[in-house]
Amino acid sequence: MYQTYRKPRSQGIAIFFAIVFVSITLAVALGISDLVFGEQKISQDERDSKQAFYNADSGAECMLYWGFRKDVFSDPNSVSTIDCFGVSGIVVPAVAGSGTTVRSVTVGLSDGTCTDLEITRVDGAPPQYFFRSRGQTGCTPGARSIQFGRQWVL
């Protein structure tokens, strides 16, 4: 008698487990890469926020210095020239008029950031000054920008 040898049918279980293992590994890798890119964006935003804050704070301190130590903003009808952020000869334009006057200038810095300075003078006895400084990280049109404002009322 002959015995027939039957080859066992392959069920493909090894391929199934290989595909499941690769799929799980790929899902974990994609999840980790998503976390890494998210953390990278958060740290970039934090860096830009700090830069905008320091620009605004420096602008406010500069305006306080030039406004009270040097008294250059007392006459809104005259052009003022100040030095801030290592930039010399920043011209703050004159504004003709009485009552409430607003003078503003944007200072572009060498690192691509900028600071907007605004001096508001309200006539009275004595006059009131509002110094507003806004630091920005992206100052070119269309650039992503984080802004931080600082205001002093004296």
Short mmCIF file of N, CA and C in Angstrom, two decimals:
data_model
loop_
_atom_site.label_atom_id
_atom_site.label_comp_id
_atom_site.label_asym_id
_atom_site.label_seq_id
_atom_site.Cartn_x
_atom_site.Cartn_y
_atom_site.Cartn_z
N MET A 1 0.80 -1.16 0.00
CA MET A 1 0.00 0.00 0.00
C MET A 1 0.85 1.24 0.00
N TYR A 2 0.33 2.01 -0.72
CA TYR A 2 0.99 3.31 -0.80
C TYR A 2 0.36 4.26 0.20
N GLN A 3 1.24 4.98 0.82
CA GLN A 3 0.75 6.04 1.69
C GLN A 3 0.91 7.37 0.97
N THR A 4 -0.14 8.08 0.97
CA THR A 4 -0.08 9.39 0.32
C THR A 4 0.35 10.42 1.37
N TYR A 5 1.30 11.15 0.93
CA TYR A 5 1.76 12.23 1.80
C TYR A 5 1.09 13.50 1.35
N ARG A 6 0.43 14.08 2.24
CA ARG A 6 -0.23 15.35 1.92
C ARG A 6 0.60 16.50 2.51
N LYS A 7 0.84 17.43 1.67
CA LYS A 7 1.56 18.61 2.10
C LYS A 7 0.58 19.45 2.91
N PRO A 8 0.99 19.91 4.12
CA PRO A 8 0.08 20.72 4.90
C PRO A 8 -0.18 22.06 4.19
N ARG A 9 -1.42 22.45 4.27
CA ARG A 9 -1.77 23.72 3.61
C ARG A 9 -1.23 24.88 4.42
N SER A 10 -0.58 25.75 3.73
CA SER A 10 -0.05 26.94 4.38
C SER A 10 -1.20 27.92 4.58
N GLN A 11 -1.32 28.38 5.76
CA GLN A 11 -2.42 29.28 6.07
C GLN A 11 -2.03 30.75 5.91
N GLY A 12 -0.75 31.11 5.73
CA GLY A 12 -0.33 32.48 5.57
C GLY A 12 -0.27 33.25 6.88
N ILE A 13 -0.17 32.52 7.97
CA ILE A 13 -0.17 33.17 9.27
C ILE A 13 1.09 33.99 9.49
N ALA A 14 2.20 33.58 8.94
CA ALA A 14 3.46 34.32 9.11
C ALA A 14 3.37 35.67 8.39
N ILE A 15 2.81 35.67 7.19
CA ILE A 15 2.67 36.92 6.45
C ILE A 15 1.70 37.86 7.17
N PHE A 16 0.63 37.28 7.70
CA PHE A 16 -0.34 38.09 8.44
C PHE A 16 0.32 38.78 9.63
N PHE A 17 1.08 38.02 10.43
CA PHE A 17 1.76 38.59 11.59
C PHE A 17 2.81 39.61 11.17
N ALA A 18 3.48 39.39 10.08
CA ALA A 18 4.49 40.34 9.58
C ALA A 18 3.82 41.66 9.20
N ILE A 19 2.68 41.57 8.52
CA ILE A 19 1.96 42.79 8.12
C ILE A 19 1.43 43.53 9.34
N VAL A 20 0.91 42.81 10.32
CA VAL A 20 0.41 43.44 11.54
C VAL A 20 1.57 44.10 12.29
N PHE A 21 2.70 43.44 12.38
CA PHE A 21 3.86 43.99 13.08
C PHE A 21 4.37 45.26 12.39
N VAL A 22 4.47 45.22 11.07
CA VAL A 22 4.93 46.40 10.32
C VAL A 22 3.93 47.54 10.46
N SER A 23 2.65 47.24 10.44
CA SER A 23 1.63 48.28 10.59
C SER A 23 1.70 48.94 11.96
N ILE A 24 1.85 48.17 12.99
CA ILE A 24 1.96 48.72 14.35
C ILE A 24 3.23 49.56 14.49
N THR A 25 4.33 49.06 13.96
CA THR A 25 5.59 49.80 14.01
C THR A 25 5.48 51.13 13.26
N LEU A 26 4.84 51.11 12.10
CA LEU A 26 4.65 52.33 11.32
C LEU A 26 3.75 53.33 12.05
N ALA A 27 2.69 52.85 12.67
CA ALA A 27 1.79 53.73 13.42
C ALA A 27 2.52 54.38 14.60
N VAL A 28 3.32 53.61 15.31
CA VAL A 28 4.09 54.16 16.42
C VAL A 28 5.10 55.20 15.92
N ALA A 29 5.77 54.90 14.83
CA ALA A 29 6.76 55.84 14.27
C ALA A 29 6.09 57.14 13.82
N LEU A 30 4.93 57.04 13.19
CA LEU A 30 4.21 58.24 12.77
C LEU A 30 3.74 59.06 13.98
N GLY A 31 3.29 58.39 15.01
CA GLY A 31 2.88 59.09 16.23
C GLY A 31 4.04 59.82 16.89
N ILE A 32 5.19 59.18 16.95
CA ILE A 32 6.36 59.81 17.56
C ILE A 32 6.82 61.00 16.71
N SER A 33 6.82 60.84 15.39
CA SER A 33 7.25 61.96 14.53
C SER A 33 6.27 63.14 14.64
N ASP A 34 4.98 62.85 14.80
CA ASP A 34 4.01 63.93 14.99
C ASP A 34 4.28 64.67 16.29
N LEU A 35 4.61 63.95 17.36
CA LEU A 35 4.96 64.58 18.63
C LEU A 35 6.21 65.44 18.50
N VAL A 36 7.21 64.93 17.80
CA VAL A 36 8.47 65.67 17.64
C VAL A 36 8.23 66.96 16.87
N PHE A 37 7.49 66.91 15.78
CA PHE A 37 7.23 68.11 14.99
C PHE A 37 6.37 69.11 15.77
N GLY A 38 5.43 68.62 16.56
CA GLY A 38 4.62 69.50 17.39
C GLY A 38 5.45 70.21 18.45
N GLU A 39 6.35 69.48 19.10
CA GLU A 39 7.24 70.07 20.11
C GLU A 39 8.19 71.08 19.46
N GLN A 40 8.63 70.78 18.26
CA GLN A 40 9.52 71.70 17.55
C GLN A 40 8.80 73.03 17.27
N LYS A 41 7.54 72.97 16.86
CA LYS A 41 6.77 74.19 16.59
C LYS A 41 6.54 74.96 17.88
N ILE A 42 6.25 74.27 18.96
CA ILE A 42 6.05 74.94 20.25
C ILE A 42 7.32 75.64 20.70
N SER A 43 8.47 74.98 20.56
CA SER A 43 9.72 75.63 20.99
C SER A 43 10.06 76.81 20.09
N GLN A 44 9.75 76.74 18.80
CA GLN A 44 9.98 77.87 17.90
C GLN A 44 9.07 79.04 18.29
N ASP A 45 7.81 78.76 18.59
CA ASP A 45 6.89 79.81 19.03
C ASP A 45 7.35 80.44 20.34
N GLU A 46 7.86 79.61 21.24
CA GLU A 46 8.36 80.13 22.51
C GLU A 46 9.56 81.04 22.30
N ARG A 47 10.47 80.64 21.42
CA ARG A 47 11.63 81.47 21.11
C ARG A 47 11.19 82.80 20.50
N ASP A 48 10.26 82.74 19.54
CA ASP A 48 9.78 83.96 18.89
C ASP A 48 9.02 84.86 19.88
N SER A 49 8.27 84.26 20.79
CA SER A 49 7.54 85.04 21.79
C SER A 49 8.50 85.79 22.71
N LYS A 50 9.56 85.10 23.11
CA LYS A 50 10.56 85.76 23.96
C LYS A 50 11.21 86.92 23.21
N GLN A 51 11.53 86.70 21.94
CA GLN A 51 12.15 87.77 21.15
C GLN A 51 11.21 88.96 21.03
N ALA A 52 9.93 88.70 20.76
CA ALA A 52 8.96 89.79 20.64
C ALA A 52 8.80 90.52 21.98
N PHE A 53 8.78 89.77 23.08
CA PHE A 53 8.68 90.38 24.40
C PHE A 53 9.87 91.29 24.68
N TYR A 54 11.08 90.79 24.43
CA TYR A 54 12.27 91.59 24.70
C TYR A 54 12.35 92.82 23.78
N ASN A 55 11.90 92.69 22.54
CA ASN A 55 11.85 93.86 21.65
C ASN A 55 10.87 94.91 22.20
N ALA A 56 9.70 94.46 22.62
CA ALA A 56 8.71 95.40 23.16
C ALA A 56 9.20 96.03 24.45
N ASP A 57 9.79 95.24 25.32
CA ASP A 57 10.29 95.75 26.59
C ASP A 57 11.43 96.75 26.35
N SER A 58 12.33 96.42 25.45
CA SER A 58 13.43 97.34 25.14
C SER A 58 12.90 98.64 24.54
N GLY A 59 11.89 98.54 23.68
CA GLY A 59 11.30 99.73 23.10
C GLY A 59 10.66 100.62 24.15
N ALA A 60 9.97 100.02 25.11
CA ALA A 60 9.34 100.79 26.18
C ALA A 60 10.41 101.46 27.05
N GLU A 61 11.45 100.72 27.39
CA GLU A 61 12.52 101.30 28.20
C GLU A 61 13.24 102.42 27.45
N CYS A 62 13.43 102.24 26.16
CA CYS A 62 14.08 103.27 25.35
C CYS A 62 13.24 104.55 25.32
N MET A 63 11.94 104.38 25.11
CA MET A 63 11.07 105.57 25.08
C MET A 63 11.03 106.26 26.44
N LEU A 64 11.02 105.49 27.52
CA LEU A 64 11.06 106.10 28.85
C LEU A 64 12.36 106.88 29.05
N TYR A 65 13.46 106.30 28.62
CA TYR A 65 14.75 106.98 28.76
C TYR A 65 14.77 108.29 27.98
N TRP A 66 14.40 108.21 26.70
CA TRP A 66 14.46 109.41 25.87
C TRP A 66 13.36 110.41 26.24
N GLY A 67 12.26 109.93 26.75
CA GLY A 67 11.18 110.83 27.12
C GLY A 67 11.41 111.56 28.42
N PHE A 68 12.04 110.91 29.39
CA PHE A 68 12.19 111.54 30.70
C PHE A 68 13.61 111.96 31.02
N ARG A 69 14.59 111.23 30.60
CA ARG A 69 15.97 111.64 30.85
C ARG A 69 16.40 112.74 29.88
N LYS A 70 15.99 112.58 28.62
CA LYS A 70 16.42 113.53 27.59
C LYS A 70 15.32 114.51 27.19
N ASP A 71 14.07 114.24 27.58
CA ASP A 71 12.93 115.12 27.32
C ASP A 71 12.77 115.48 25.83
N VAL A 72 12.88 114.48 24.96
CA VAL A 72 12.81 114.76 23.52
C VAL A 72 11.38 114.71 22.97
N PHE A 73 10.42 114.23 23.74
CA PHE A 73 9.05 114.12 23.22
C PHE A 73 8.13 115.22 23.74
N SER A 74 8.67 116.21 24.46
CA SER A 74 7.81 117.22 25.08
C SER A 74 7.14 118.13 24.05
N ASP A 75 7.78 118.36 22.92
CA ASP A 75 7.18 119.20 21.88
C ASP A 75 6.77 118.31 20.71
N PRO A 76 5.47 118.02 20.55
CA PRO A 76 5.05 117.12 19.47
C PRO A 76 5.21 117.72 18.08
N ASN A 77 5.48 119.01 18.00
CA ASN A 77 5.64 119.67 16.70
C ASN A 77 7.06 119.62 16.18
N SER A 78 7.99 119.03 16.95
CA SER A 78 9.37 118.94 16.49
C SER A 78 9.76 117.48 16.27
N VAL A 79 10.65 117.29 15.32
CA VAL A 79 11.16 115.95 15.01
C VAL A 79 12.13 115.54 16.12
N SER A 80 12.02 114.31 16.57
CA SER A 80 12.92 113.79 17.59
C SER A 80 13.80 112.71 16.98
N THR A 81 15.06 112.70 17.37
CA THR A 81 15.99 111.67 16.93
C THR A 81 16.49 110.93 18.17
N ILE A 82 16.32 109.61 18.17
CA ILE A 82 16.71 108.80 19.32
C ILE A 82 17.59 107.65 18.85
N ASP A 83 18.28 107.02 19.80
CA ASP A 83 19.11 105.85 19.53
C ASP A 83 18.60 104.71 20.41
N CYS A 84 18.16 103.63 19.78
CA CYS A 84 17.65 102.47 20.52
C CYS A 84 18.10 101.20 19.82
N PHE A 85 18.22 100.11 20.55
CA PHE A 85 18.49 98.78 20.02
C PHE A 85 19.82 98.73 19.26
N GLY A 86 20.72 99.65 19.54
CA GLY A 86 21.97 99.71 18.79
C GLY A 86 21.81 100.36 17.44
N VAL A 87 20.66 100.94 17.17
CA VAL A 87 20.39 101.63 15.92
C VAL A 87 20.43 103.13 16.21
N SER A 88 21.29 103.84 15.51
CA SER A 88 21.43 105.28 15.73
C SER A 88 20.55 106.06 14.76
N GLY A 89 20.12 107.21 15.22
CA GLY A 89 19.41 108.14 14.35
C GLY A 89 17.99 107.73 13.99
N ILE A 90 17.27 107.13 14.91
CA ILE A 90 15.87 106.78 14.66
C ILE A 90 15.06 108.08 14.73
N VAL A 91 14.38 108.40 13.65
CA VAL A 91 13.64 109.65 13.58
C VAL A 91 12.19 109.40 13.96
N VAL A 92 11.75 110.09 15.01
CA VAL A 92 10.35 110.05 15.42
C VAL A 92 9.71 111.31 14.83
N PRO A 93 8.80 111.15 13.90
CA PRO A 93 8.27 112.32 13.18
C PRO A 93 7.46 113.25 14.07
N ALA A 94 7.40 114.50 13.64
CA ALA A 94 6.59 115.50 14.33
C ALA A 94 5.14 115.37 13.89
N VAL A 95 4.25 115.74 14.79
CA VAL A 95 2.82 115.74 14.49
C VAL A 95 2.29 117.13 14.86
N ALA A 96 1.77 117.83 13.87
CA ALA A 96 1.24 119.16 14.15
C ALA A 96 -0.13 119.04 14.80
N GLY A 97 -0.39 119.88 15.74
CA GLY A 97 -1.71 119.89 16.36
C GLY A 97 -1.62 120.03 17.86
N SER A 98 -2.76 120.14 18.45
CA SER A 98 -2.83 120.24 19.90
C SER A 98 -3.87 119.25 20.38
N GLY A 99 -4.01 119.15 21.67
CA GLY A 99 -4.94 118.17 22.22
C GLY A 99 -4.22 116.84 22.36
N THR A 100 -4.68 115.83 21.67
CA THR A 100 -4.05 114.52 21.70
C THR A 100 -3.25 114.33 20.43
N THR A 101 -1.96 114.08 20.56
CA THR A 101 -1.10 113.84 19.39
C THR A 101 -0.47 112.47 19.51
N VAL A 102 -0.33 111.80 18.39
CA VAL A 102 0.26 110.46 18.34
C VAL A 102 1.42 110.48 17.37
N ARG A 103 2.57 110.07 17.84
CA ARG A 103 3.76 109.96 17.01
C ARG A 103 4.18 108.51 17.02
N SER A 104 4.52 107.97 15.84
CA SER A 104 4.91 106.56 15.80
C SER A 104 6.01 106.34 14.79
N VAL A 105 6.77 105.28 15.03
CA VAL A 105 7.86 104.89 14.15
C VAL A 105 8.06 103.38 14.30
N THR A 106 8.46 102.73 13.21
CA THR A 106 8.81 101.30 13.24
C THR A 106 10.31 101.17 13.07
N VAL A 107 10.93 100.44 13.97
CA VAL A 107 12.38 100.25 13.93
C VAL A 107 12.65 98.82 13.50
N GLY A 108 13.28 98.66 12.34
CA GLY A 108 13.68 97.33 11.87
C GLY A 108 15.04 96.97 12.44
N LEU A 109 15.16 95.77 12.97
CA LEU A 109 16.41 95.34 13.59
C LEU A 109 17.17 94.39 12.67
N SER A 110 18.45 94.22 12.95
CA SER A 110 19.30 93.43 12.06
C SER A 110 18.95 91.94 12.03
N ASP A 111 18.25 91.45 13.05
CA ASP A 111 17.91 90.02 13.07
C ASP A 111 16.58 89.71 12.38
N GLY A 112 16.01 90.70 11.68
CA GLY A 112 14.76 90.48 10.95
C GLY A 112 13.52 90.77 11.77
N THR A 113 13.70 91.14 13.03
CA THR A 113 12.57 91.51 13.87
C THR A 113 12.40 93.02 13.84
N CYS A 114 11.33 93.50 14.41
CA CYS A 114 11.12 94.95 14.46
C CYS A 114 10.31 95.31 15.69
N THR A 115 10.30 96.61 15.97
CA THR A 115 9.55 97.13 17.09
C THR A 115 8.82 98.38 16.64
N ASP A 116 7.54 98.45 16.93
CA ASP A 116 6.74 99.64 16.65
C ASP A 116 6.69 100.48 17.93
N LEU A 117 7.09 101.74 17.82
CA LEU A 117 7.06 102.65 18.96
C LEU A 117 5.99 103.70 18.71
N GLU A 118 5.21 103.99 19.74
CA GLU A 118 4.15 104.98 19.61
C GLU A 118 4.11 105.84 20.87
N ILE A 119 4.14 107.15 20.66
CA ILE A 119 4.10 108.09 21.76
C ILE A 119 2.82 108.91 21.62
N THR A 120 1.94 108.84 22.60
CA THR A 120 0.71 109.63 22.61
C THR A 120 0.83 110.67 23.71
N ARG A 121 0.60 111.92 23.35
CA ARG A 121 0.66 113.01 24.32
C ARG A 121 -0.72 113.64 24.40
N VAL A 122 -1.25 113.72 25.60
CA VAL A 122 -2.54 114.35 25.84
C VAL A 122 -2.27 115.65 26.58
N ASP A 123 -2.66 116.77 25.95
CA ASP A 123 -2.42 118.07 26.57
C ASP A 123 -3.21 118.19 27.87
N GLY A 124 -2.62 118.87 28.79
CA GLY A 124 -3.24 119.11 30.09
C GLY A 124 -2.20 119.71 31.00
N ALA A 125 -2.54 119.88 32.24
CA ALA A 125 -1.58 120.41 33.19
C ALA A 125 -1.39 119.39 34.29
N PRO A 126 -0.37 118.63 34.32
CA PRO A 126 0.68 118.47 33.31
C PRO A 126 0.20 117.55 32.19
N PRO A 127 0.89 117.54 31.04
CA PRO A 127 0.48 116.64 29.95
C PRO A 127 0.71 115.18 30.34
N GLN A 128 -0.12 114.31 29.79
CA GLN A 128 0.02 112.88 30.03
C GLN A 128 0.69 112.24 28.81
N TYR A 129 1.53 111.26 29.07
CA TYR A 129 2.19 110.53 28.00
C TYR A 129 1.81 109.06 28.07
N PHE A 130 1.54 108.47 26.91
CA PHE A 130 1.29 107.04 26.79
C PHE A 130 2.34 106.50 25.84
N PHE A 131 3.19 105.64 26.35
CA PHE A 131 4.21 105.01 25.53
C PHE A 131 3.76 103.59 25.22
N ARG A 132 3.68 103.25 23.95
CA ARG A 132 3.28 101.91 23.55
C ARG A 132 4.38 101.33 22.66
N SER A 133 4.79 100.14 22.98
CA SER A 133 5.83 99.47 22.22
C SER A 133 5.32 98.08 21.86
N ARG A 134 5.48 97.70 20.60
CA ARG A 134 5.03 96.38 20.16
C ARG A 134 6.18 95.70 19.43
N GLY A 135 6.65 94.61 20.00
CA GLY A 135 7.72 93.83 19.38
C GLY A 135 7.13 92.79 18.45
N GLN A 136 7.78 92.57 17.31
CA GLN A 136 7.30 91.59 16.34
C GLN A 136 8.48 90.74 15.88
N THR A 137 8.19 89.51 15.52
CA THR A 137 9.25 88.64 15.02
C THR A 137 9.31 88.59 13.51
N GLY A 138 8.19 88.70 12.84
CA GLY A 138 8.18 88.67 11.38
C GLY A 138 7.74 90.02 10.85
N CYS A 139 8.66 90.78 10.31
CA CYS A 139 8.33 92.15 9.90
C CYS A 139 8.22 92.31 8.40
N THR A 140 8.53 91.28 7.65
CA THR A 140 8.37 91.36 6.21
C THR A 140 6.94 90.99 5.86
N PRO A 141 6.38 91.58 4.82
CA PRO A 141 4.99 91.26 4.45
C PRO A 141 4.82 89.76 4.18
N GLY A 142 3.78 89.20 4.75
CA GLY A 142 3.49 87.77 4.55
C GLY A 142 4.21 86.85 5.51
N ALA A 143 5.12 87.38 6.32
CA ALA A 143 5.85 86.54 7.27
C ALA A 143 5.00 86.26 8.49
N ARG A 144 5.21 85.08 9.08
CA ARG A 144 4.52 84.72 10.30
C ARG A 144 5.06 85.60 11.41
N SER A 145 4.20 86.17 12.19
CA SER A 145 4.62 87.15 13.18
C SER A 145 3.98 86.86 14.53
N ILE A 146 4.79 86.96 15.56
CA ILE A 146 4.30 86.91 16.93
C ILE A 146 4.51 88.30 17.50
N GLN A 147 3.49 88.85 18.12
CA GLN A 147 3.56 90.22 18.63
C GLN A 147 3.36 90.22 20.14
N PHE A 148 4.04 91.16 20.77
CA PHE A 148 3.87 91.35 22.21
C PHE A 148 3.89 92.85 22.45
N GLY A 149 2.93 93.36 23.19
CA GLY A 149 2.84 94.80 23.44
C GLY A 149 3.21 95.17 24.86
N ARG A 150 3.70 96.37 25.00
CA ARG A 150 4.06 96.92 26.31
C ARG A 150 3.58 98.35 26.34
N GLN A 151 2.95 98.79 27.39
CA GLN A 151 2.42 100.15 27.46
C GLN A 151 2.72 100.77 28.81
N TRP A 152 3.13 102.02 28.78
CA TRP A 152 3.38 102.79 30.00
C TRP A 152 2.51 104.03 29.96
N VAL A 153 1.87 104.34 31.05
CA VAL A 153 1.07 105.56 31.16
C VAL A 153 1.70 106.41 32.25
N LEU A 154 2.08 107.62 31.90
CA LEU A 154 2.71 108.52 32.88
C LEU A 154 2.03 109.85 32.87
#
